[in-house]
Amino acid sequence: MKVMIHNNPEAIGEHLATRILTELRAANAAGRPYVLGCPGGRSPMPVYQALERQLAANPVDCSGLIVAMMDEYLLSGPDGLSPPPASAHYSCRGFGEREIVGRINRALPAALRMPEVNFRMPSLAAPETYDAGLASLGGIDLFLLASGAGDGHIAFNPPGSMRDSRSRIVTLAEQTRRDNLATFPDFHGLDEVPTHGLTIGTGSIANLSKAVAMIVWGEGKREAFRRLSTASGYDPGWPATIAVECRNAELHADAAAGAVP
């Protein structure tokens, strides 16, 4: 996996946003959609912010851009599991609508905006259909990835996930839930973090992605950087290591995460 160290998170964002828009222009010229795999949370935010800045300065037709999200929380209720409303502060759908699609469309004139139909998420009723749907699009052109700081979860795949796991419903590991207390600071304690999630699988990421860019930044991600930069294959104890088995894999870190001890 190619390792790139940037000065700061903003530099990671600018680099990847430039790449995404260059590839989107090429896809537009070829008359095909461009599928961008997206996580929620803090790690990819510099990319989404840079996309907004760059599109405002140099608009690109985003009508062929398809955003494919990784996961969603599930709430337990009398009728079983259900996703939270998009208005919930921790909703992954809400994050995608506000922080990805919202930023892109805010930067563009109406004629160039990304249509709502081009926003995709796994289905609670039939999670396995997500993989087939992405395959029918030709796969994911670039999947932005992030690693849990405490247990290396990727999307909601917990430690112990099988290498070839597919999109599915999972029980969230306690450390994953603790990591997400920082990701979504409006949680007031671990008891408020849902215990289940809907997630794309590790095998789905590896099999469906044409290229991946793992993003780690900040001192809190030094262990993630160490694990990822030294991995030679998938380690179920740190599921984010699936990145090293993906095609055209890159690891993007800032100076704080990539600092030598």
PDB file of C-alpha atoms in Angstrom:
ATOM      1  CA  MET A   1       0.000   0.000   0.000  1.00  0.00           C
ATOM      2  CA  LYS A   2       1.410   3.363  -1.007  1.00  0.00           C
ATOM      3  CA  VAL A   3       1.944   5.634   2.023  1.00  0.00           C
ATOM      4  CA  MET A   4       1.729   9.418   1.725  1.00  0.00           C
ATOM      5  CA  ILE A   5       2.449  11.799   4.638  1.00  0.00           C
ATOM      6  CA  HIS A   6       0.916  15.270   4.390  1.00  0.00           C
ATOM      7  CA  ASN A   7       1.623  18.304   6.551  1.00  0.00           C
ATOM      8  CA  ASN A   8      -1.867  18.466   8.035  1.00  0.00           C
ATOM      9  CA  PRO A   9      -5.447  17.202   7.540  1.00  0.00           C
ATOM     10  CA  GLU A  10      -6.246  20.121   5.232  1.00  0.00           C
ATOM     11  CA  ALA A  11      -3.466  19.013   2.871  1.00  0.00           C
ATOM     12  CA  ILE A  12      -4.932  15.489   2.800  1.00  0.00           C
ATOM     13  CA  GLY A  13      -8.289  17.008   1.910  1.00  0.00           C
ATOM     14  CA  GLU A  14      -6.929  19.172  -0.895  1.00  0.00           C
ATOM     15  CA  HIS A  15      -4.952  16.308  -2.407  1.00  0.00           C
ATOM     16  CA  LEU A  16      -7.864  13.869  -2.476  1.00  0.00           C
ATOM     17  CA  ALA A  17     -10.439  16.446  -3.545  1.00  0.00           C
ATOM     18  CA  THR A  18      -8.230  17.349  -6.518  1.00  0.00           C
ATOM     19  CA  ARG A  19      -7.998  13.674  -7.438  1.00  0.00           C
ATOM     20  CA  ILE A  20     -11.745  13.104  -7.118  1.00  0.00           C
ATOM     21  CA  LEU A  21     -12.644  16.067  -9.313  1.00  0.00           C
ATOM     22  CA  THR A  22     -10.029  15.125 -11.926  1.00  0.00           C
ATOM     23  CA  GLU A  23     -11.471  11.605 -12.104  1.00  0.00           C
ATOM     24  CA  LEU A  24     -15.028  12.951 -12.141  1.00  0.00           C
ATOM     25  CA  ARG A  25     -14.213  15.154 -15.136  1.00  0.00           C
ATOM     26  CA  ALA A  26     -12.804  12.110 -16.943  1.00  0.00           C
ATOM     27  CA  ALA A  27     -15.920  10.077 -16.136  1.00  0.00           C
ATOM     28  CA  ASN A  28     -18.110  12.914 -17.412  1.00  0.00           C
ATOM     29  CA  ALA A  29     -16.139  13.015 -20.660  1.00  0.00           C
ATOM     30  CA  ALA A  30     -16.584   9.244 -21.040  1.00  0.00           C
ATOM     31  CA  GLY A  31     -20.318   9.530 -20.385  1.00  0.00           C
ATOM     32  CA  ARG A  32     -20.315   7.256 -17.337  1.00  0.00           C
ATOM     33  CA  PRO A  33     -21.122   7.730 -13.648  1.00  0.00           C
ATOM     34  CA  TYR A  34     -18.417   8.215 -11.041  1.00  0.00           C
ATOM     35  CA  VAL A  35     -18.979   6.257  -7.821  1.00  0.00           C
ATOM     36  CA  LEU A  36     -17.367   7.656  -4.665  1.00  0.00           C
ATOM     37  CA  GLY A  37     -17.458   5.486  -1.530  1.00  0.00           C
ATOM     38  CA  CYS A  38     -17.810   7.649   1.559  1.00  0.00           C
ATOM     39  CA  PRO A  39     -17.541   7.144   5.311  1.00  0.00           C
ATOM     40  CA  GLY A  40     -19.082   9.513   7.806  1.00  0.00           C
ATOM     41  CA  GLY A  41     -17.266  11.010  10.783  1.00  0.00           C
ATOM     42  CA  ARG A  42     -14.190  13.127  11.348  1.00  0.00           C
ATOM     43  CA  SER A  43     -11.538  11.416   9.228  1.00  0.00           C
ATOM     44  CA  PRO A  44     -12.929  12.284   5.772  1.00  0.00           C
ATOM     45  CA  MET A  45     -14.234  15.741   6.682  1.00  0.00           C
ATOM     46  CA  PRO A  46     -11.158  17.554   5.281  1.00  0.00           C
ATOM     47  CA  VAL A  47     -11.928  15.945   1.915  1.00  0.00           C
ATOM     48  CA  TYR A  48     -15.577  17.002   1.918  1.00  0.00           C
ATOM     49  CA  GLN A  49     -14.623  20.523   2.968  1.00  0.00           C
ATOM     50  CA  ALA A  50     -11.989  20.720   0.219  1.00  0.00           C
ATOM     51  CA  LEU A  51     -14.487  19.481  -2.370  1.00  0.00           C
ATOM     52  CA  GLU A  52     -16.792  22.351  -1.451  1.00  0.00           C
ATOM     53  CA  ARG A  53     -13.963  24.902  -1.739  1.00  0.00           C
ATOM     54  CA  GLN A  54     -12.665  23.572  -5.041  1.00  0.00           C
ATOM     55  CA  LEU A  55     -16.111  23.267  -6.625  1.00  0.00           C
ATOM     56  CA  ALA A  56     -16.963  26.822  -5.605  1.00  0.00           C
ATOM     57  CA  ALA A  57     -13.773  28.053  -7.283  1.00  0.00           C
ATOM     58  CA  ASN A  58     -13.986  25.819 -10.375  1.00  0.00           C
ATOM     59  CA  PRO A  59     -17.432  24.217 -10.843  1.00  0.00           C
ATOM     60  CA  VAL A  60     -17.624  20.664 -12.186  1.00  0.00           C
ATOM     61  CA  ASP A  61     -20.776  18.913 -13.373  1.00  0.00           C
ATOM     62  CA  CYS A  62     -21.643  16.580 -10.477  1.00  0.00           C
ATOM     63  CA  SER A  63     -24.869  15.198 -11.945  1.00  0.00           C
ATOM     64  CA  GLY A  64     -23.076  11.913 -12.683  1.00  0.00           C
ATOM     65  CA  LEU A  65     -21.499  11.618  -9.225  1.00  0.00           C
ATOM     66  CA  ILE A  66     -22.862   8.776  -7.083  1.00  0.00           C
ATOM     67  CA  VAL A  67     -22.092   8.855  -3.349  1.00  0.00           C
ATOM     68  CA  ALA A  68     -22.145   5.391  -1.755  1.00  0.00           C
ATOM     69  CA  MET A  69     -22.204   5.497   2.048  1.00  0.00           C
ATOM     70  CA  MET A  70     -20.646   2.783   4.217  1.00  0.00           C
ATOM     71  CA  ASP A  71     -22.987   2.246   7.114  1.00  0.00           C
ATOM     72  CA  GLU A  72     -25.853   3.351   9.343  1.00  0.00           C
ATOM     73  CA  TYR A  73     -26.781   2.973  12.983  1.00  0.00           C
ATOM     74  CA  LEU A  74     -29.801   0.849  13.870  1.00  0.00           C
ATOM     75  CA  LEU A  75     -32.115   1.435  16.811  1.00  0.00           C
ATOM     76  CA  SER A  76     -33.850  -1.338  18.753  1.00  0.00           C
ATOM     77  CA  GLY A  77     -37.596  -0.987  19.211  1.00  0.00           C
ATOM     78  CA  PRO A  78     -40.756  -3.028  19.752  1.00  0.00           C
ATOM     79  CA  ASP A  79     -40.900  -3.777  16.020  1.00  0.00           C
ATOM     80  CA  GLY A  80     -37.232  -4.715  15.741  1.00  0.00           C
ATOM     81  CA  LEU A  81     -34.334  -2.711  14.308  1.00  0.00           C
ATOM     82  CA  SER A  82     -34.796   0.528  12.392  1.00  0.00           C
ATOM     83  CA  PRO A  83     -32.511   3.362  11.236  1.00  0.00           C
ATOM     84  CA  PRO A  84     -32.614   6.687  13.099  1.00  0.00           C
ATOM     85  CA  PRO A  85     -34.219   9.704  11.441  1.00  0.00           C
ATOM     86  CA  ALA A  86     -31.844  11.606   9.181  1.00  0.00           C
ATOM     87  CA  SER A  87     -32.204  14.566  11.537  1.00  0.00           C
ATOM     88  CA  ALA A  88     -30.483  12.638  14.368  1.00  0.00           C
ATOM     89  CA  HIS A  89     -27.018  14.034  15.072  1.00  0.00           C
ATOM     90  CA  TYR A  90     -25.466  10.582  14.657  1.00  0.00           C
ATOM     91  CA  SER A  91     -27.393   9.498  11.555  1.00  0.00           C
ATOM     92  CA  CYS A  92     -24.980   8.426   8.819  1.00  0.00           C
ATOM     93  CA  ARG A  93     -27.647   9.222   6.224  1.00  0.00           C
ATOM     94  CA  GLY A  94     -28.043  12.671   7.741  1.00  0.00           C
ATOM     95  CA  PHE A  95     -24.256  13.138   7.714  1.00  0.00           C
ATOM     96  CA  GLY A  96     -24.111  12.218   4.038  1.00  0.00           C
ATOM     97  CA  GLU A  97     -26.983  14.497   3.132  1.00  0.00           C
ATOM     98  CA  ARG A  98     -25.567  17.459   5.057  1.00  0.00           C
ATOM     99  CA  GLU A  99     -21.788  17.105   4.938  1.00  0.00           C
ATOM    100  CA  ILE A 100     -21.279  15.501   1.531  1.00  0.00           C
ATOM    101  CA  VAL A 101     -24.202  16.097  -0.833  1.00  0.00           C
ATOM    102  CA  GLY A 102     -25.106  19.372   0.899  1.00  0.00           C
ATOM    103  CA  ARG A 103     -21.574  20.759   0.604  1.00  0.00           C
ATOM    104  CA  ILE A 104     -21.209  19.701  -3.027  1.00  0.00           C
ATOM    105  CA  ASN A 105     -24.553  21.173  -4.064  1.00  0.00           C
ATOM    106  CA  ARG A 106     -24.052  24.343  -2.037  1.00  0.00           C
ATOM    107  CA  ALA A 107     -20.941  25.052  -4.099  1.00  0.00           C
ATOM    108  CA  LEU A 108     -22.607  24.551  -7.499  1.00  0.00           C
ATOM    109  CA  PRO A 109     -25.222  26.208  -9.695  1.00  0.00           C
ATOM    110  CA  ALA A 110     -28.453  24.210  -9.963  1.00  0.00           C
ATOM    111  CA  ALA A 111     -27.653  22.813 -13.408  1.00  0.00           C
ATOM    112  CA  LEU A 112     -24.487  21.078 -12.176  1.00  0.00           C
ATOM    113  CA  ARG A 113     -25.690  19.705  -8.849  1.00  0.00           C
ATOM    114  CA  MET A 114     -25.728  16.107  -7.742  1.00  0.00           C
ATOM    115  CA  PRO A 115     -29.307  14.740  -7.872  1.00  0.00           C
ATOM    116  CA  GLU A 116     -30.773  13.229  -4.718  1.00  0.00           C
ATOM    117  CA  VAL A 117     -31.223   9.868  -6.446  1.00  0.00           C
ATOM    118  CA  ASN A 118     -27.429   9.533  -6.696  1.00  0.00           C
ATOM    119  CA  PHE A 119     -27.081   9.054  -2.928  1.00  0.00           C
ATOM    120  CA  ARG A 120     -26.916   5.358  -1.954  1.00  0.00           C
ATOM    121  CA  MET A 121     -26.990   3.467   1.352  1.00  0.00           C
ATOM    122  CA  PRO A 122     -27.323  -0.179   2.371  1.00  0.00           C
ATOM    123  CA  SER A 123     -30.899  -1.449   2.700  1.00  0.00           C
ATOM    124  CA  LEU A 124     -32.164  -2.669   6.063  1.00  0.00           C
ATOM    125  CA  ALA A 125     -34.676  -4.975   4.378  1.00  0.00           C
ATOM    126  CA  ALA A 126     -32.055  -6.664   2.190  1.00  0.00           C
ATOM    127  CA  PRO A 127     -28.450  -5.622   3.024  1.00  0.00           C
ATOM    128  CA  GLU A 128     -26.963  -8.069   0.531  1.00  0.00           C
ATOM    129  CA  THR A 129     -28.528  -6.180  -2.374  1.00  0.00           C
ATOM    130  CA  TYR A 130     -26.177  -3.243  -1.712  1.00  0.00           C
ATOM    131  CA  ASP A 131     -23.215  -5.181  -3.074  1.00  0.00           C
ATOM    132  CA  ALA A 132     -25.111  -6.216  -6.187  1.00  0.00           C
ATOM    133  CA  GLY A 133     -26.274  -2.645  -6.761  1.00  0.00           C
ATOM    134  CA  LEU A 134     -22.740  -1.279  -6.550  1.00  0.00           C
ATOM    135  CA  ALA A 135     -21.468  -4.036  -8.838  1.00  0.00           C
ATOM    136  CA  SER A 136     -24.136  -3.104 -11.402  1.00  0.00           C
ATOM    137  CA  LEU A 137     -22.695   0.421 -11.476  1.00  0.00           C
ATOM    138  CA  GLY A 138     -19.308  -0.979 -12.398  1.00  0.00           C
ATOM    139  CA  GLY A 139     -17.945  -0.873  -8.853  1.00  0.00           C
ATOM    140  CA  ILE A 140     -16.645   1.976  -6.723  1.00  0.00           C
ATOM    141  CA  ASP A 141     -14.175   4.248  -8.520  1.00  0.00           C
ATOM    142  CA  LEU A 142     -12.603   5.482  -5.285  1.00  0.00           C
ATOM    143  CA  PHE A 143     -13.499   4.435  -1.764  1.00  0.00           C
ATOM    144  CA  LEU A 144     -12.447   6.824   0.981  1.00  0.00           C
ATOM    145  CA  LEU A 145     -11.767   4.757   4.092  1.00  0.00           C
ATOM    146  CA  ALA A 146     -11.232   5.425   7.788  1.00  0.00           C
ATOM    147  CA  SER A 147      -9.977   3.294  10.662  1.00  0.00           C
ATOM    148  CA  GLY A 148     -11.328   3.200  14.190  1.00  0.00           C
ATOM    149  CA  ALA A 149      -8.719   4.506  16.623  1.00  0.00           C
ATOM    150  CA  GLY A 150      -9.295   1.954  19.363  1.00  0.00           C
ATOM    151  CA  ASP A 151     -10.090  -1.292  17.549  1.00  0.00           C
ATOM    152  CA  GLY A 152      -9.478  -0.714  13.847  1.00  0.00           C
ATOM    153  CA  HIS A 153     -13.106  -1.083  12.819  1.00  0.00           C
ATOM    154  CA  ILE A 154     -13.891  -0.078   9.257  1.00  0.00           C
ATOM    155  CA  ALA A 155     -17.450   1.038   8.599  1.00  0.00           C
ATOM    156  CA  PHE A 156     -19.142  -0.989  11.363  1.00  0.00           C
ATOM    157  CA  ASN A 157     -17.150  -4.172  10.758  1.00  0.00           C
ATOM    158  CA  PRO A 158     -15.947  -5.208  14.236  1.00  0.00           C
ATOM    159  CA  PRO A 159     -12.731  -7.033  15.116  1.00  0.00           C
ATOM    160  CA  GLY A 160     -13.112 -10.674  14.141  1.00  0.00           C
ATOM    161  CA  SER A 161     -14.959  -9.897  10.906  1.00  0.00           C
ATOM    162  CA  MET A 162     -14.341 -12.458   8.184  1.00  0.00           C
ATOM    163  CA  ARG A 163     -12.158 -11.332   5.275  1.00  0.00           C
ATOM    164  CA  ASP A 164     -14.932 -11.919   2.753  1.00  0.00           C
ATOM    165  CA  SER A 165     -17.833 -10.516   4.798  1.00  0.00           C
ATOM    166  CA  ARG A 166     -20.613  -8.897   2.811  1.00  0.00           C
ATOM    167  CA  SER A 167     -22.979  -6.028   3.593  1.00  0.00           C
ATOM    168  CA  ARG A 168     -24.997  -7.036   6.634  1.00  0.00           C
ATOM    169  CA  ILE A 169     -26.402  -6.137  10.067  1.00  0.00           C
ATOM    170  CA  VAL A 170     -23.853  -6.344  12.902  1.00  0.00           C
ATOM    171  CA  THR A 171     -23.666  -5.936  16.661  1.00  0.00           C
ATOM    172  CA  LEU A 172     -21.309  -3.048  17.361  1.00  0.00           C
ATOM    173  CA  ALA A 173     -18.202  -3.789  19.402  1.00  0.00           C
ATOM    174  CA  GLU A 174     -18.002  -1.830  22.661  1.00  0.00           C
ATOM    175  CA  GLN A 175     -14.729  -0.175  21.605  1.00  0.00           C
ATOM    176  CA  THR A 176     -16.323   0.884  18.320  1.00  0.00           C
ATOM    177  CA  ARG A 177     -19.125   2.495  20.309  1.00  0.00           C
ATOM    178  CA  ARG A 178     -16.573   4.228  22.558  1.00  0.00           C
ATOM    179  CA  ASP A 179     -14.668   5.515  19.505  1.00  0.00           C
ATOM    180  CA  ASN A 180     -17.931   6.952  18.204  1.00  0.00           C
ATOM    181  CA  LEU A 181     -18.452   8.988  21.365  1.00  0.00           C
ATOM    182  CA  ALA A 182     -15.719  11.225  19.936  1.00  0.00           C
ATOM    183  CA  THR A 183     -17.000  10.989  16.370  1.00  0.00           C
ATOM    184  CA  PHE A 184     -20.441  12.201  17.464  1.00  0.00           C
ATOM    185  CA  PRO A 185     -19.794  14.454  20.489  1.00  0.00           C
ATOM    186  CA  ASP A 186     -23.501  15.062  21.120  1.00  0.00           C
ATOM    187  CA  PHE A 187     -23.688  11.582  22.629  1.00  0.00           C
ATOM    188  CA  HIS A 188     -23.655  12.096  26.406  1.00  0.00           C
ATOM    189  CA  GLY A 189     -22.529   8.603  27.324  1.00  0.00           C
ATOM    190  CA  LEU A 190     -21.999   5.101  26.030  1.00  0.00           C
ATOM    191  CA  ASP A 191     -25.584   4.140  26.849  1.00  0.00           C
ATOM    192  CA  GLU A 192     -26.779   6.572  24.122  1.00  0.00           C
ATOM    193  CA  VAL A 193     -24.717   4.941  21.358  1.00  0.00           C
ATOM    194  CA  PRO A 194     -26.744   2.338  19.424  1.00  0.00           C
ATOM    195  CA  THR A 195     -25.661  -1.285  19.765  1.00  0.00           C
ATOM    196  CA  HIS A 196     -26.376  -2.374  16.176  1.00  0.00           C
ATOM    197  CA  GLY A 197     -25.472  -1.148  12.738  1.00  0.00           C
ATOM    198  CA  LEU A 198     -25.915  -1.786   9.042  1.00  0.00           C
ATOM    199  CA  THR A 199     -22.565  -1.983   7.269  1.00  0.00           C
ATOM    200  CA  ILE A 200     -20.859  -2.692   4.001  1.00  0.00           C
ATOM    201  CA  GLY A 201     -18.618  -5.730   4.439  1.00  0.00           C
ATOM    202  CA  THR A 202     -14.844  -5.928   4.390  1.00  0.00           C
ATOM    203  CA  GLY A 203     -15.019  -8.265   1.419  1.00  0.00           C
ATOM    204  CA  SER A 204     -17.429  -5.895  -0.284  1.00  0.00           C
ATOM    205  CA  ILE A 205     -14.920  -3.052   0.025  1.00  0.00           C
ATOM    206  CA  ALA A 206     -12.068  -5.145  -1.358  1.00  0.00           C
ATOM    207  CA  ASN A 207     -14.050  -6.744  -4.180  1.00  0.00           C
ATOM    208  CA  LEU A 208     -15.990  -3.688  -5.360  1.00  0.00           C
ATOM    209  CA  SER A 209     -13.375  -0.918  -5.136  1.00  0.00           C
ATOM    210  CA  LYS A 210     -11.179   0.044  -8.075  1.00  0.00           C
ATOM    211  CA  ALA A 211      -9.057   2.166  -5.706  1.00  0.00           C
ATOM    212  CA  VAL A 212      -9.082   3.071  -2.011  1.00  0.00           C
ATOM    213  CA  ALA A 213      -7.671   5.948   0.026  1.00  0.00           C
ATOM    214  CA  MET A 214      -7.355   5.274   3.756  1.00  0.00           C
ATOM    215  CA  ILE A 215      -7.306   8.504   5.767  1.00  0.00           C
ATOM    216  CA  VAL A 216      -5.758   8.785   9.244  1.00  0.00           C
ATOM    217  CA  TRP A 217      -4.824  12.024  10.958  1.00  0.00           C
ATOM    218  CA  GLY A 218      -4.129  13.322  14.444  1.00  0.00           C
ATOM    219  CA  GLU A 219      -2.080  11.861  17.275  1.00  0.00           C
ATOM    220  CA  GLY A 220      -4.991   9.609  18.227  1.00  0.00           C
ATOM    221  CA  LYS A 221      -4.536   7.688  14.965  1.00  0.00           C
ATOM    222  CA  ARG A 222      -0.853   6.822  15.415  1.00  0.00           C
ATOM    223  CA  GLU A 223      -1.653   3.215  16.306  1.00  0.00           C
ATOM    224  CA  ALA A 224      -3.962   2.980  13.302  1.00  0.00           C
ATOM    225  CA  PHE A 225      -1.164   4.325  11.092  1.00  0.00           C
ATOM    226  CA  ARG A 226       1.321   1.830  12.555  1.00  0.00           C
ATOM    227  CA  ARG A 227      -1.038  -1.092  12.030  1.00  0.00           C
ATOM    228  CA  LEU A 228      -1.953  -0.077   8.509  1.00  0.00           C
ATOM    229  CA  SER A 229       1.520   0.883   7.299  1.00  0.00           C
ATOM    230  CA  THR A 230       3.064  -2.400   8.503  1.00  0.00           C
ATOM    231  CA  ALA A 231       0.275  -4.814   7.550  1.00  0.00           C
ATOM    232  CA  SER A 232       1.051  -7.365   4.843  1.00  0.00           C
ATOM    233  CA  GLY A 233      -2.489  -8.715   4.605  1.00  0.00           C
ATOM    234  CA  TYR A 234      -5.887  -8.673   6.262  1.00  0.00           C
ATOM    235  CA  ASP A 235      -5.751  -8.916  10.050  1.00  0.00           C
ATOM    236  CA  PRO A 236      -9.200  -9.657  11.553  1.00  0.00           C
ATOM    237  CA  GLY A 237      -7.990  -8.117  14.813  1.00  0.00           C
ATOM    238  CA  TRP A 238      -7.799  -4.756  13.000  1.00  0.00           C
ATOM    239  CA  PRO A 239     -10.394  -4.874  10.203  1.00  0.00           C
ATOM    240  CA  ALA A 240      -9.206  -1.653   8.541  1.00  0.00           C
ATOM    241  CA  THR A 241      -6.219  -3.662   7.281  1.00  0.00           C
ATOM    242  CA  ILE A 242      -8.538  -4.852   4.497  1.00  0.00           C
ATOM    243  CA  ALA A 243      -7.217  -1.736   2.740  1.00  0.00           C
ATOM    244  CA  VAL A 244      -3.894  -3.440   2.004  1.00  0.00           C
ATOM    245  CA  GLU A 245      -5.719  -6.120  -0.003  1.00  0.00           C
ATOM    246  CA  CYS A 246      -7.619  -3.594  -2.120  1.00  0.00           C
ATOM    247  CA  ARG A 247      -6.619  -2.584  -5.624  1.00  0.00           C
ATOM    248  CA  ASN A 248      -4.661   0.676  -5.955  1.00  0.00           C
ATOM    249  CA  ALA A 249      -4.532   1.225  -2.186  1.00  0.00           C
ATOM    250  CA  GLU A 250      -3.127   4.392  -0.639  1.00  0.00           C
ATOM    251  CA  LEU A 251      -2.670   5.416   2.991  1.00  0.00           C
ATOM    252  CA  HIS A 252      -2.899   9.164   3.599  1.00  0.00           C
ATOM    253  CA  ALA A 253      -1.722  10.444   6.989  1.00  0.00           C
ATOM    254  CA  ASP A 254      -0.820  13.801   8.456  1.00  0.00           C
ATOM    255  CA  ALA A 255       2.458  14.455  10.214  1.00  0.00           C
ATOM    256  CA  ALA A 256       0.887  13.856  13.636  1.00  0.00           C
ATOM    257  CA  ALA A 257      -0.490  10.399  12.830  1.00  0.00           C
ATOM    258  CA  GLY A 258       2.532   9.351  10.803  1.00  0.00           C
ATOM    259  CA  ALA A 259       5.149  10.552  13.315  1.00  0.00           C
ATOM    260  CA  VAL A 260       7.892   8.029  14.089  1.00  0.00           C
ATOM    261  CA  PRO A 261       7.842   7.173  17.844  1.00  0.00           C
TER     262      PRO A 261
END
